[in-house]
Tab-separated table of C-alpha atoms and ligand atoms in Angstrom:
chain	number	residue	atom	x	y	z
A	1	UNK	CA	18.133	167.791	181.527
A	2	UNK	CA	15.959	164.758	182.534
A	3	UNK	CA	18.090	164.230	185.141
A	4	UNK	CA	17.417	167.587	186.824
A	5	UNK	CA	13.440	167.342	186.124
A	6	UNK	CA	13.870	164.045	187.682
A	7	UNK	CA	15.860	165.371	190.458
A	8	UNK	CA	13.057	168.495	190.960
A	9	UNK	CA	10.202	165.815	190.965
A	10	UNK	CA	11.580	163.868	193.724
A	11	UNK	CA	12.684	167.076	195.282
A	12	UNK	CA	9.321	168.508	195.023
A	13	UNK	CA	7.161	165.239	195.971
A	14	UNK	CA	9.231	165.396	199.463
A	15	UNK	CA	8.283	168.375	199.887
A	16	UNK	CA	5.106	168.262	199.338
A	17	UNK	CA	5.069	165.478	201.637
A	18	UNK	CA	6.776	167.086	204.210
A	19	UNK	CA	4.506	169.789	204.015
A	20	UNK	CA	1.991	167.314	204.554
A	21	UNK	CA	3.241	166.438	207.830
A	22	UNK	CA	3.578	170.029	208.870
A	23	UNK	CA	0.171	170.326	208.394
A	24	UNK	CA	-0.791	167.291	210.258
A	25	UNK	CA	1.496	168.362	212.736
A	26	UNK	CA	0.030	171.510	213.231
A	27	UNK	CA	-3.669	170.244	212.848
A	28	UNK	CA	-3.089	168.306	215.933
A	29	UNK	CA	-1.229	170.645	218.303
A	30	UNK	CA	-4.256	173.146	217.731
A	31	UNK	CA	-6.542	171.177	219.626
A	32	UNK	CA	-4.112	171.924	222.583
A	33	UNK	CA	-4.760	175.133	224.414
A	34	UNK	CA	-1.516	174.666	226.561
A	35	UNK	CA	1.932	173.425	226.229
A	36	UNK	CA	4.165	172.883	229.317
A	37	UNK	CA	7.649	171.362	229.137
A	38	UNK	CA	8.960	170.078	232.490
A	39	UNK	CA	12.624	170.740	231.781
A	40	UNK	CA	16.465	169.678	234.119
A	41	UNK	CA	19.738	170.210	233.802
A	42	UNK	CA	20.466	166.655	234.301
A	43	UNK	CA	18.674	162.930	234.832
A	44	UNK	CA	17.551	162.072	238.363
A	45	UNK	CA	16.567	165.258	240.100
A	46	UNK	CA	13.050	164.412	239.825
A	47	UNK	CA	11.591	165.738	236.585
A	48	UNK	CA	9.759	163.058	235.574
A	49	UNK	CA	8.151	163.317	238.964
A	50	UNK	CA	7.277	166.853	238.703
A	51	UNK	CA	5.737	166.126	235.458
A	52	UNK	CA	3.956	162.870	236.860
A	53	UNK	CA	2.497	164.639	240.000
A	54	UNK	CA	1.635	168.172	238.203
A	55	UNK	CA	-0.533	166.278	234.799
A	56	UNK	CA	-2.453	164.401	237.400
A	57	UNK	CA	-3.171	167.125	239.758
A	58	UNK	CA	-4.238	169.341	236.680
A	59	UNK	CA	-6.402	166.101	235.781
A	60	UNK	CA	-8.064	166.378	239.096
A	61	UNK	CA	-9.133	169.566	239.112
A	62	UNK	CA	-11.682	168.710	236.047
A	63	UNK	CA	-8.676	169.711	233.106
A	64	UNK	CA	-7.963	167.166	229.952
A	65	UNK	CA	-4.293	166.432	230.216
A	66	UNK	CA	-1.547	164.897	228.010
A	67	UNK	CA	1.105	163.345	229.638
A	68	UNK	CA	4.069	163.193	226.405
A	69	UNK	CA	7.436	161.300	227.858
A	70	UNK	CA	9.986	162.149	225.358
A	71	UNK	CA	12.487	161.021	227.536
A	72	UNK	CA	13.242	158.100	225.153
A	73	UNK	CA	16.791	156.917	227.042
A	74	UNK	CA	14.613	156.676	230.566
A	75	UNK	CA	11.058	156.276	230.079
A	76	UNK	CA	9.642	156.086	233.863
A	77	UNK	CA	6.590	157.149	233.409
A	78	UNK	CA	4.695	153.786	232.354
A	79	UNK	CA	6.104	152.596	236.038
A	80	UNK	CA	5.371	156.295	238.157
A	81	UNK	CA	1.878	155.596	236.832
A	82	UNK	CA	1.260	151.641	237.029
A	83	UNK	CA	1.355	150.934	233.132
A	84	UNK	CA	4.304	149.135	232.673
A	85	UNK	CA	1.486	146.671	231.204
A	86	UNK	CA	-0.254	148.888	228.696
A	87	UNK	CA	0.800	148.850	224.860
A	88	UNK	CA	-0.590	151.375	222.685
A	89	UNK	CA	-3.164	150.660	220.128
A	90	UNK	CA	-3.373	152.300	217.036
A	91	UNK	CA	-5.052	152.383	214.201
A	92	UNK	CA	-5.203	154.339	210.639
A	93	UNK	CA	-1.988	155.953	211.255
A	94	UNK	CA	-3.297	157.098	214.531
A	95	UNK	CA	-1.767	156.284	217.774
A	96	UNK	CA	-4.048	155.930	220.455
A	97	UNK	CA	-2.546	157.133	223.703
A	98	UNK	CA	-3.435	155.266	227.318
A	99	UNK	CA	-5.927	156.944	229.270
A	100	UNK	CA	-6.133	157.326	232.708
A	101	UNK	CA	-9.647	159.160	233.160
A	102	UNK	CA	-8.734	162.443	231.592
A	103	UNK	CA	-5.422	162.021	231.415
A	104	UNK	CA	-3.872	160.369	228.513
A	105	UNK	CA	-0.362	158.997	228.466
A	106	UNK	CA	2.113	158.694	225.872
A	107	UNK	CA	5.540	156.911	226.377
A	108	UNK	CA	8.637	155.186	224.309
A	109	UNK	CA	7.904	152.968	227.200
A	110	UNK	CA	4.808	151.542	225.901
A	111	UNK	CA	6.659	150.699	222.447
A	112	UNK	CA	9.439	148.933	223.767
A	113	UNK	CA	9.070	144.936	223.421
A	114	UNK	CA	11.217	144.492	227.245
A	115	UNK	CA	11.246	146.941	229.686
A	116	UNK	CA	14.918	146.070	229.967
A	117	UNK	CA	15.885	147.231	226.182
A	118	UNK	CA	18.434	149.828	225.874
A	119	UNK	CA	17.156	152.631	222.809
A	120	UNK	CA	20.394	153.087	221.249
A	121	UNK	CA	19.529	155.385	217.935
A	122	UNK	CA	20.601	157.803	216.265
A	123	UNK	CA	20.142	161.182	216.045
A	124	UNK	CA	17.504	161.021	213.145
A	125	UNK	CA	15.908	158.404	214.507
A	126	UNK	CA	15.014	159.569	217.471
A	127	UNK	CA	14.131	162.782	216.434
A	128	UNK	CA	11.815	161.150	213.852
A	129	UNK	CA	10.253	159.330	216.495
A	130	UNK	CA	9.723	162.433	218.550
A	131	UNK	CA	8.004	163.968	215.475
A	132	UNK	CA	5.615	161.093	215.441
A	133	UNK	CA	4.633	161.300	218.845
A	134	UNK	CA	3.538	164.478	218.232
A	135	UNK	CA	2.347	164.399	215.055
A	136	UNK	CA	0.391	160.762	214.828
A	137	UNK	CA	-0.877	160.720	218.271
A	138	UNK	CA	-4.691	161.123	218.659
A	139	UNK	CA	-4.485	163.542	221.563
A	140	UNK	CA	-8.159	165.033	220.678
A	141	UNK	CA	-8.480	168.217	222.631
A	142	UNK	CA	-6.731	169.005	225.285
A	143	UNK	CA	-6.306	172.044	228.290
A	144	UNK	CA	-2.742	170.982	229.144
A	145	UNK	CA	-0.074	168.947	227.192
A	146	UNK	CA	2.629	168.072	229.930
A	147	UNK	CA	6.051	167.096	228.014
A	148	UNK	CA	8.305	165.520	230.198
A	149	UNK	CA	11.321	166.752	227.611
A	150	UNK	CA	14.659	164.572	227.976
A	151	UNK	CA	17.299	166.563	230.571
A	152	UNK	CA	20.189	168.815	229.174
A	153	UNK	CA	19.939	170.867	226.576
A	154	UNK	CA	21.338	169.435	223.538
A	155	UNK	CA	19.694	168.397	220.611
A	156	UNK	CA	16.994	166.145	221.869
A	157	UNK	CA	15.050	168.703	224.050
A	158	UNK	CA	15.879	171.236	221.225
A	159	UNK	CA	13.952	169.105	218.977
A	160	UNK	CA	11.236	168.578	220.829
A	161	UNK	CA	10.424	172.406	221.718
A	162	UNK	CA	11.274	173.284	217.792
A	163	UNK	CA	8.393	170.751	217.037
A	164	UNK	CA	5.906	171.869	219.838
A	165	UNK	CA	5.687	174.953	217.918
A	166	UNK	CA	4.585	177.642	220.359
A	167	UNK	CA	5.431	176.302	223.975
A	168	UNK	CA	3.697	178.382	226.629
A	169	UNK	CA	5.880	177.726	229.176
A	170	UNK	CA	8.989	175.696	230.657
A	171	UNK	CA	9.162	174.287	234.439
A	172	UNK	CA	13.064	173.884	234.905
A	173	UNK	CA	13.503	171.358	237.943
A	174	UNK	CA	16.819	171.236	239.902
A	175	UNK	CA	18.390	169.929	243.505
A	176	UNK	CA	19.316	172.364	245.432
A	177	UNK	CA	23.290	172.090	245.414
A	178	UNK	CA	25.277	174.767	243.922
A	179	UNK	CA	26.892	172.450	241.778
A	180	UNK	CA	23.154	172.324	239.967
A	181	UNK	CA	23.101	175.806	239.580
A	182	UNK	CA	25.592	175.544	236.322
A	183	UNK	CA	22.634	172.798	234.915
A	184	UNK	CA	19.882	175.310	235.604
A	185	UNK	CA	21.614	178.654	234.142
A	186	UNK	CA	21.995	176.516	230.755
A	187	UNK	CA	18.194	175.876	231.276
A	188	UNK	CA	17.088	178.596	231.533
A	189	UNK	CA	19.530	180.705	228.450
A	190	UNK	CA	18.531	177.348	226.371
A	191	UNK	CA	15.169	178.663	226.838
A	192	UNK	CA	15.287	182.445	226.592
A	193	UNK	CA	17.646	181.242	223.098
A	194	UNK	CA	14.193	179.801	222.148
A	195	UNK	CA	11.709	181.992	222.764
A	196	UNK	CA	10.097	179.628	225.681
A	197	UNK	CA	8.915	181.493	228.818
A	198	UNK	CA	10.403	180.418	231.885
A	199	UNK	CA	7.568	179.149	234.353
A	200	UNK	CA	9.665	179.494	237.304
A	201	UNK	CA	12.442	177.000	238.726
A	202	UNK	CA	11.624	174.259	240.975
A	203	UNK	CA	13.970	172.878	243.844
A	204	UNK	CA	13.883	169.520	244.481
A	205	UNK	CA	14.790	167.330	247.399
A	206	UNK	CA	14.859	170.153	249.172
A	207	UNK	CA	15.991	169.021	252.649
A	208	UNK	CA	14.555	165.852	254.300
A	209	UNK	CA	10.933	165.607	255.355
A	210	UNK	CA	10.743	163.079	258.609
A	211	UNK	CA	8.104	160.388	258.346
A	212	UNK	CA	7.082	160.430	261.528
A	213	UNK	CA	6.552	164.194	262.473
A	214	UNK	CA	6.873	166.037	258.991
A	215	UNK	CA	9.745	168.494	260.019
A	216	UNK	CA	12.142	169.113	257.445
A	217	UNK	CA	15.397	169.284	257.857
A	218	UNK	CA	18.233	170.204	255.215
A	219	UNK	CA	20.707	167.607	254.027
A	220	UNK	CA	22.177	168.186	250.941
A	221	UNK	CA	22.067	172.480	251.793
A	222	UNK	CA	19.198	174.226	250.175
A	223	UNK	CA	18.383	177.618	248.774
A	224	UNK	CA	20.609	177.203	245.052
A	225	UNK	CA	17.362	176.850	243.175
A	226	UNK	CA	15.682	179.909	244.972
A	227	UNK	CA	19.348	182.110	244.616
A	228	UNK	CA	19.457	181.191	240.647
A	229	UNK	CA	16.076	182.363	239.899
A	230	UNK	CA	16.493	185.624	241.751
A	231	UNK	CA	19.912	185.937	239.854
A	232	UNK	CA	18.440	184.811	236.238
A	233	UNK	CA	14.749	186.694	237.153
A	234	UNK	CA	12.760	183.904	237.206
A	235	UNK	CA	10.174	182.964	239.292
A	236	UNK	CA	11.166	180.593	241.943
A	237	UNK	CA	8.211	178.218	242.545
A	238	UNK	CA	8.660	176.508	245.078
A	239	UNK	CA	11.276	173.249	247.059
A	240	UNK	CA	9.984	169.976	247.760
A	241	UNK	CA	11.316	168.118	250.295
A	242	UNK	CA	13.098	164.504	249.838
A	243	UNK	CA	10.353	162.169	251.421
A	244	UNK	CA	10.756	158.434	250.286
A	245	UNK	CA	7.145	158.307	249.948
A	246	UNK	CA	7.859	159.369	246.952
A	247	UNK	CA	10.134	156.946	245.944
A	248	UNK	CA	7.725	154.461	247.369
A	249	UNK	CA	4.639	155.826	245.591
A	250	UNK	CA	6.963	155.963	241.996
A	251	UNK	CA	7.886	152.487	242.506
A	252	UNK	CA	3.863	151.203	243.515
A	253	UNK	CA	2.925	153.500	240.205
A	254	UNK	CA	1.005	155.773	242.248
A	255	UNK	CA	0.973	158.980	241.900
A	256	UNK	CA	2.289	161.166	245.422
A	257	UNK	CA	0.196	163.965	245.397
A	258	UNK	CA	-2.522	160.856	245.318
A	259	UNK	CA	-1.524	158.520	247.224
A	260	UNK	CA	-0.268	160.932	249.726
A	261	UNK	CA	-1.786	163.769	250.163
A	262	UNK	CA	-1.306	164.667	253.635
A	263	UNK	CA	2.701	164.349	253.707
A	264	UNK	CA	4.070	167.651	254.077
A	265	UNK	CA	6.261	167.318	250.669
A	266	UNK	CA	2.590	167.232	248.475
A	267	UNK	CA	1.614	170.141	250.186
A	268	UNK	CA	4.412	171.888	248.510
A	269	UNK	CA	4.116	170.444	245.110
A	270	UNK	CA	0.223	171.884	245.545
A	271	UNK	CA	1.476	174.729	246.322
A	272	UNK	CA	3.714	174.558	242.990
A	273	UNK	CA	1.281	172.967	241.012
A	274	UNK	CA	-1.199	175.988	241.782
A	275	UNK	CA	1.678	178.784	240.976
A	276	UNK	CA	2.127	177.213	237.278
A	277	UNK	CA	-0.870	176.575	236.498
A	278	UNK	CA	-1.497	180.566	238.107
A	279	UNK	CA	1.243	181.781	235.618
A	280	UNK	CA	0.635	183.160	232.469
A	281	UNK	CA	3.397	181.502	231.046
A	282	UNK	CA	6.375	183.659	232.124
A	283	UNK	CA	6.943	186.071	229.346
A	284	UNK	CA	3.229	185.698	228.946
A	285	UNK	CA	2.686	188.214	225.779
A	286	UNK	CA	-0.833	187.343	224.238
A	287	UNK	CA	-0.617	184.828	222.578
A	288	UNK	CA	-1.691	184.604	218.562
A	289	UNK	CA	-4.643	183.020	217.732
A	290	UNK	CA	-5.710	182.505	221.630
A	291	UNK	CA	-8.834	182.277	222.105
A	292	UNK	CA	-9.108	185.842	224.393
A	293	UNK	CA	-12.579	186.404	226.218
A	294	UNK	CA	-14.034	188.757	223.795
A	295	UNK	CA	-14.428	187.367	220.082
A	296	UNK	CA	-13.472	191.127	219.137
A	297	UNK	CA	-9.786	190.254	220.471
A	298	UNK	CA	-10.059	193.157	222.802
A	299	UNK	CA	-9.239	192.089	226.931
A	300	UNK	CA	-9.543	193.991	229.947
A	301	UNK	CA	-6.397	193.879	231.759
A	302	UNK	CA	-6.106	195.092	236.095
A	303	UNK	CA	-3.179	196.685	237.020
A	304	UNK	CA	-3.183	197.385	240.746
A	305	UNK	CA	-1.238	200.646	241.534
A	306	UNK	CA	0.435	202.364	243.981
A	307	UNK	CA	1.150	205.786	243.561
A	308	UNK	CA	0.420	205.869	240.088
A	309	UNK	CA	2.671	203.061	238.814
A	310	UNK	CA	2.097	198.824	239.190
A	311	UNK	CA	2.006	198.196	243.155
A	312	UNK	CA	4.781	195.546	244.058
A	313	UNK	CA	2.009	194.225	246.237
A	314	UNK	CA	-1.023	193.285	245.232
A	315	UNK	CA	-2.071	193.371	249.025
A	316	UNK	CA	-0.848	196.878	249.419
A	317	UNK	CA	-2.478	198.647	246.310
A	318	UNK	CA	-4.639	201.784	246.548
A	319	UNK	CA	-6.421	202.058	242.792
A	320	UNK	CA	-6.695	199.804	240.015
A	321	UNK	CA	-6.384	201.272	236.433
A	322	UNK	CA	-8.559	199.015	234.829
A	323	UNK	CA	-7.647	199.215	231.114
A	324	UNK	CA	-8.833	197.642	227.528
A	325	UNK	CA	-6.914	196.585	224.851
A	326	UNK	CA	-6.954	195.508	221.477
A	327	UNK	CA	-4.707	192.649	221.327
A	328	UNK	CA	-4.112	191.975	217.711
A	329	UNK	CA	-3.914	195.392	216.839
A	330	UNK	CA	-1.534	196.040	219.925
A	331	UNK	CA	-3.316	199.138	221.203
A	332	UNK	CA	-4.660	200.324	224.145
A	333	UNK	CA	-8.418	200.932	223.837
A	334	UNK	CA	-9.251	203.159	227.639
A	335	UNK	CA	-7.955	203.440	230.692
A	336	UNK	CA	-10.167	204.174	233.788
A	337	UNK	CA	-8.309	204.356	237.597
A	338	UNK	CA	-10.615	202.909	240.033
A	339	UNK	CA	-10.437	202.827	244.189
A	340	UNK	CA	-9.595	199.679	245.452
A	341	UNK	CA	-12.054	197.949	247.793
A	342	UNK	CA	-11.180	196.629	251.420
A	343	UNK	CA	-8.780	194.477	251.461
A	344	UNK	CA	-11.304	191.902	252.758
A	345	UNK	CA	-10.106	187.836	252.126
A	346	UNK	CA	-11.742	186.796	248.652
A	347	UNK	CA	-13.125	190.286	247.754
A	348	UNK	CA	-10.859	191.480	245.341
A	349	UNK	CA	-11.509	188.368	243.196
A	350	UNK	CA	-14.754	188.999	243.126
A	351	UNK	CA	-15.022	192.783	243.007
A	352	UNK	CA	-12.358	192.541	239.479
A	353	UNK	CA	-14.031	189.868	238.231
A	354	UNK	CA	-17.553	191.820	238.018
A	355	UNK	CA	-16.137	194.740	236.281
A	356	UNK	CA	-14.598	192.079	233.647
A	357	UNK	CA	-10.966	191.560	234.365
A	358	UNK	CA	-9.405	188.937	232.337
A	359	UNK	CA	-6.291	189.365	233.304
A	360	UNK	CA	-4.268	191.089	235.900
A	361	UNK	CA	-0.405	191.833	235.871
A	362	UNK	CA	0.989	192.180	239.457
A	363	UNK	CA	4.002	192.936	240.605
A	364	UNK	CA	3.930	190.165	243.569
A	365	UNK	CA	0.778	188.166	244.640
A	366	UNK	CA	0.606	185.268	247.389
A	367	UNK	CA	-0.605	181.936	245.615
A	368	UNK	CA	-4.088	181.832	247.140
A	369	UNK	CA	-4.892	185.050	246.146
A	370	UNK	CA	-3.532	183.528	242.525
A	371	UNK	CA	-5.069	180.609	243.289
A	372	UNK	CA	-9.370	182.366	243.618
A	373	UNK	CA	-8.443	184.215	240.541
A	374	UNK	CA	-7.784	180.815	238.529
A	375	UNK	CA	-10.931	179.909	239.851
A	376	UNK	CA	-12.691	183.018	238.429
A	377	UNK	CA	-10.749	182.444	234.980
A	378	UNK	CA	-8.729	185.673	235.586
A	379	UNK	CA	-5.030	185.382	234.033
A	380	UNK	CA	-2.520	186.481	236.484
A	381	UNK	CA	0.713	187.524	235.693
A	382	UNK	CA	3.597	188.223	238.996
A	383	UNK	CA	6.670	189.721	238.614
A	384	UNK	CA	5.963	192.796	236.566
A	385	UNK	CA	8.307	195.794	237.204
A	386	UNK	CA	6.644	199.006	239.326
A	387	UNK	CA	6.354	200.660	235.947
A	388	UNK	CA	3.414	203.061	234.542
A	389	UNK	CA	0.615	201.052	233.827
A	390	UNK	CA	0.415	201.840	229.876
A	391	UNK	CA	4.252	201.333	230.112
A	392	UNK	CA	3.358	198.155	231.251
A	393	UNK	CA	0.637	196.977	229.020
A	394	UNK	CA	2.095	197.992	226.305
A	395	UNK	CA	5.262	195.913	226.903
A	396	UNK	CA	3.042	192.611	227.535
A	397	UNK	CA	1.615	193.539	224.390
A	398	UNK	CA	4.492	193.403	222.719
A	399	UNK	CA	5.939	190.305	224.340
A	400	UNK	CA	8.927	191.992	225.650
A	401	UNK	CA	7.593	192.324	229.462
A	402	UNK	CA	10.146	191.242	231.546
A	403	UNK	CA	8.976	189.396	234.833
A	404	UNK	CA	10.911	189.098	237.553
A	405	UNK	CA	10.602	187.368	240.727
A	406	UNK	CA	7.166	187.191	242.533
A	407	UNK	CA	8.128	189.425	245.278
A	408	UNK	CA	4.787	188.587	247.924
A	409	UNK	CA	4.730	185.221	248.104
A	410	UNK	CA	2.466	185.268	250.791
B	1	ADP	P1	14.373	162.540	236.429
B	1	ADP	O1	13.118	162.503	235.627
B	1	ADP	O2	14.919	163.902	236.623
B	1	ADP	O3	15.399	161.573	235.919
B	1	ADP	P2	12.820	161.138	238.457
B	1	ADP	O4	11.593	161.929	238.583
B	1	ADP	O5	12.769	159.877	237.646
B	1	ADP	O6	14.031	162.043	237.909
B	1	ADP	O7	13.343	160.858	239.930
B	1	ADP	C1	14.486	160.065	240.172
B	1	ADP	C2	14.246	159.258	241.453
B	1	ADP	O8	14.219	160.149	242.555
B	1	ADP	C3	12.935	158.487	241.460
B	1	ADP	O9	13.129	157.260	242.085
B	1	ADP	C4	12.013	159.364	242.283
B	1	ADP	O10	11.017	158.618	242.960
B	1	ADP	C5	12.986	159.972	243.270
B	1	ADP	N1	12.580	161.301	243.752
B	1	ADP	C6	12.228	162.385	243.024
B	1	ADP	N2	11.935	163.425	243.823
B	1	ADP	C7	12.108	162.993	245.097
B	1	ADP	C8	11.948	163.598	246.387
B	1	ADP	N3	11.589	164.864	246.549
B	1	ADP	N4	12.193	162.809	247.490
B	1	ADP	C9	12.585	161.527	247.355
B	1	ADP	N5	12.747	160.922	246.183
B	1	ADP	C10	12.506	161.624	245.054
């Protein structure tokens, strides 16, 4: 009999003090309106880089960015970004993460006493450690958390989305071989298995950018990455070229999109960088406990139309049915069909945003059209099927709106 209250005592007291961490846990990843994990199928297509190049491009344009490399078997990041001399301080059972401006930087890099050391742990290990990166770590508050998530799809990446809680969205970086396209189907299914919307894919040394006049030509083929999201309906955001600036600028711990913003290669990662942080998140069902425009929880969502149902073009639409919902209550408030204004560059923008769109779902709509709507703080979702619009909204409501590829990507 003692044995058992014994037994329930400890039993209970680790719970309680797991529960403790939970809440800790939780506290912290609050403070974080968005949670992107850059995801591969493998090591060494350039995910790390993606993640590098997209947390300080986000940084740049005035956000407060986390940079989390979870990648504990090859932590590059300290070198892609100069620190391979930084330690972390902490203090209080707080880590303090390196800041770069407004980014801040977390690494297994920074905790290891040689750059040299091989991590060899096991599994609880590591996944303890992951925990305390997320949990201990004195992020503060932040737009973006960027988690450069270790490749595959086994139990390490597992952990770390089952951790992150809600993730709003997953990048999934590949090369463009079809050999890849195995890596990037298991992405993407690893994902959909856990509820994390698919961003869009991104294809990676994408043919060979010259350093002398820019051309690109292909080398290793090109196109897988672009065919496997239009077979899995994902978005396809976008190839970068090979260019060994970037190798150049990884090894000098600069970042390329910095250090090199004219080569033709950063042009496309803006390009990228623009269409996820454009993207609602794939799936991109309202999200509980986001903060929505109105304190009431009610939005105004834009669906351009075209004969009656969601216009595949945005370009091409002839009304708008401009329509209010109550989020948490999953109900749609009114519904008025406006004329659409000339389709005059930057109108539309404008013209939505004064009658109070917060977010629009499109069937397909160029990036800088996506892009002066970010501006504006108007949520655009691509990919939506040419459905009624309460058909529509009421399937984004529910979170079972299925997106499909942006179809104008011009
Ligand atoms: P991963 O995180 O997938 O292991 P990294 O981002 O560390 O891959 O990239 C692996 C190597 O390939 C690095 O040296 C990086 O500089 C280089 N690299 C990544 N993308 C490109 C590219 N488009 N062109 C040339 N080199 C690249």
């Amino acid at each position: 009999m003692k044995e058992k209250e014994s037994a329930e005592k400890t039993f209970s007291c680790r719970s309680e003090e797991e529960l403790e961490e939970e809440r800790k846990l939780e506290q912290r990843l609050s403070r974080i309106r968005r949670k992107i994990v850059v995801l591969s199928g493998k090591g060494g297509v350039g995910k790390s880089t993606v993640a590098v190049n997209l947390a300080v491009a986000l940084m740049k344009s005035g956000k407060r960015v986390g940079l989390l490399d979870v990648d504990i078997h090859g932590p590059s990041i300290p070198t892609m970004l100069g620190l391979e001399q930084e330690s972390v301080q902490g203090s209080e059972g707080e880590i303090f993460p390196v800041a770069l401006g407004n980014l801040k930087i977390l690494s297994m890099g920074f905790f290891l006493a040689d750059r040299d050391d091989a991590v060899i742990w096991r599994g609880p290990m590591k996944m303890g450690v992951i925990k305390q990166f997320l949990k201990d770590v004195a992020w503060g508050d932040l737009d973006y958390l960027i988690v450069d998530s270790p490749p595959g799809t086994g139990d390490e990446p597992l952990s770390v989305i089952q951790l992150l809680g809600k993730v709003d969205g997953a990048v999934i970086v590949t090369t463009p071989q079809k050999v890849a396209a195995v890596d990037v189907r298991k992405s993407i299914s690893f994902c959909r298995r856990l509820g994390v919307p698919v961003i869009g894919v991104i294809e990676n040394m994408s043919g060979f950018a010259c350093p002398h006049c820019g051309k690109v030509t292909p080398v290793l083929s090109s196109g897988g990455g672009r065919e496997i999201a239009r077979d899995m309906k994902v978005p396809f955001l976008g190839a970068i070229p090979m260019d060994p600036k970037i190798v150049e600028s990884g090894d000098r711990g600069l970042a390329f999109i910095d250090a090199f913003a004219d080569a033709p290669a950063a042009e496309s990662m803006r390009e990228i960088i623009s269409r996820v942080e454009a993207a609602d998140g794939g799936g991109g069902s309202p999200v509980e406990g986001e903060k929505t425009a109105k304190e009431d929880g009610k939005m105004r969502v834009a669906i351009p139309l075209a004969d009656g149902r969601l216009a595949m073009h945005f370009g091409h639409c002839e009304r708008f049915a401009i329509i209010d919902v109550d989020v948490k209550g999953k109900k749609i408030l009114m519904r008025e069909d406006v004329n659409a204004p000339p389709h005059e560059p930057g109108l539309l923008p404008r013209w939505l945003g004064e009658r109070g769109a917060e977010l629009i779902i499109a069937g397909g709509m160029g990036s800088r059209a996506q892009g002066l709507f970010a501006e504006r703080g108007i949520r655009v979702m691509t990919g939506a099927p040419a459905d009624t619009p309460e058909k529509v909204v009421h399937a984004w409501l529910d979170g079972t709106l299925v997106q499909g590829e942006n179809v104008c990507d011009h």
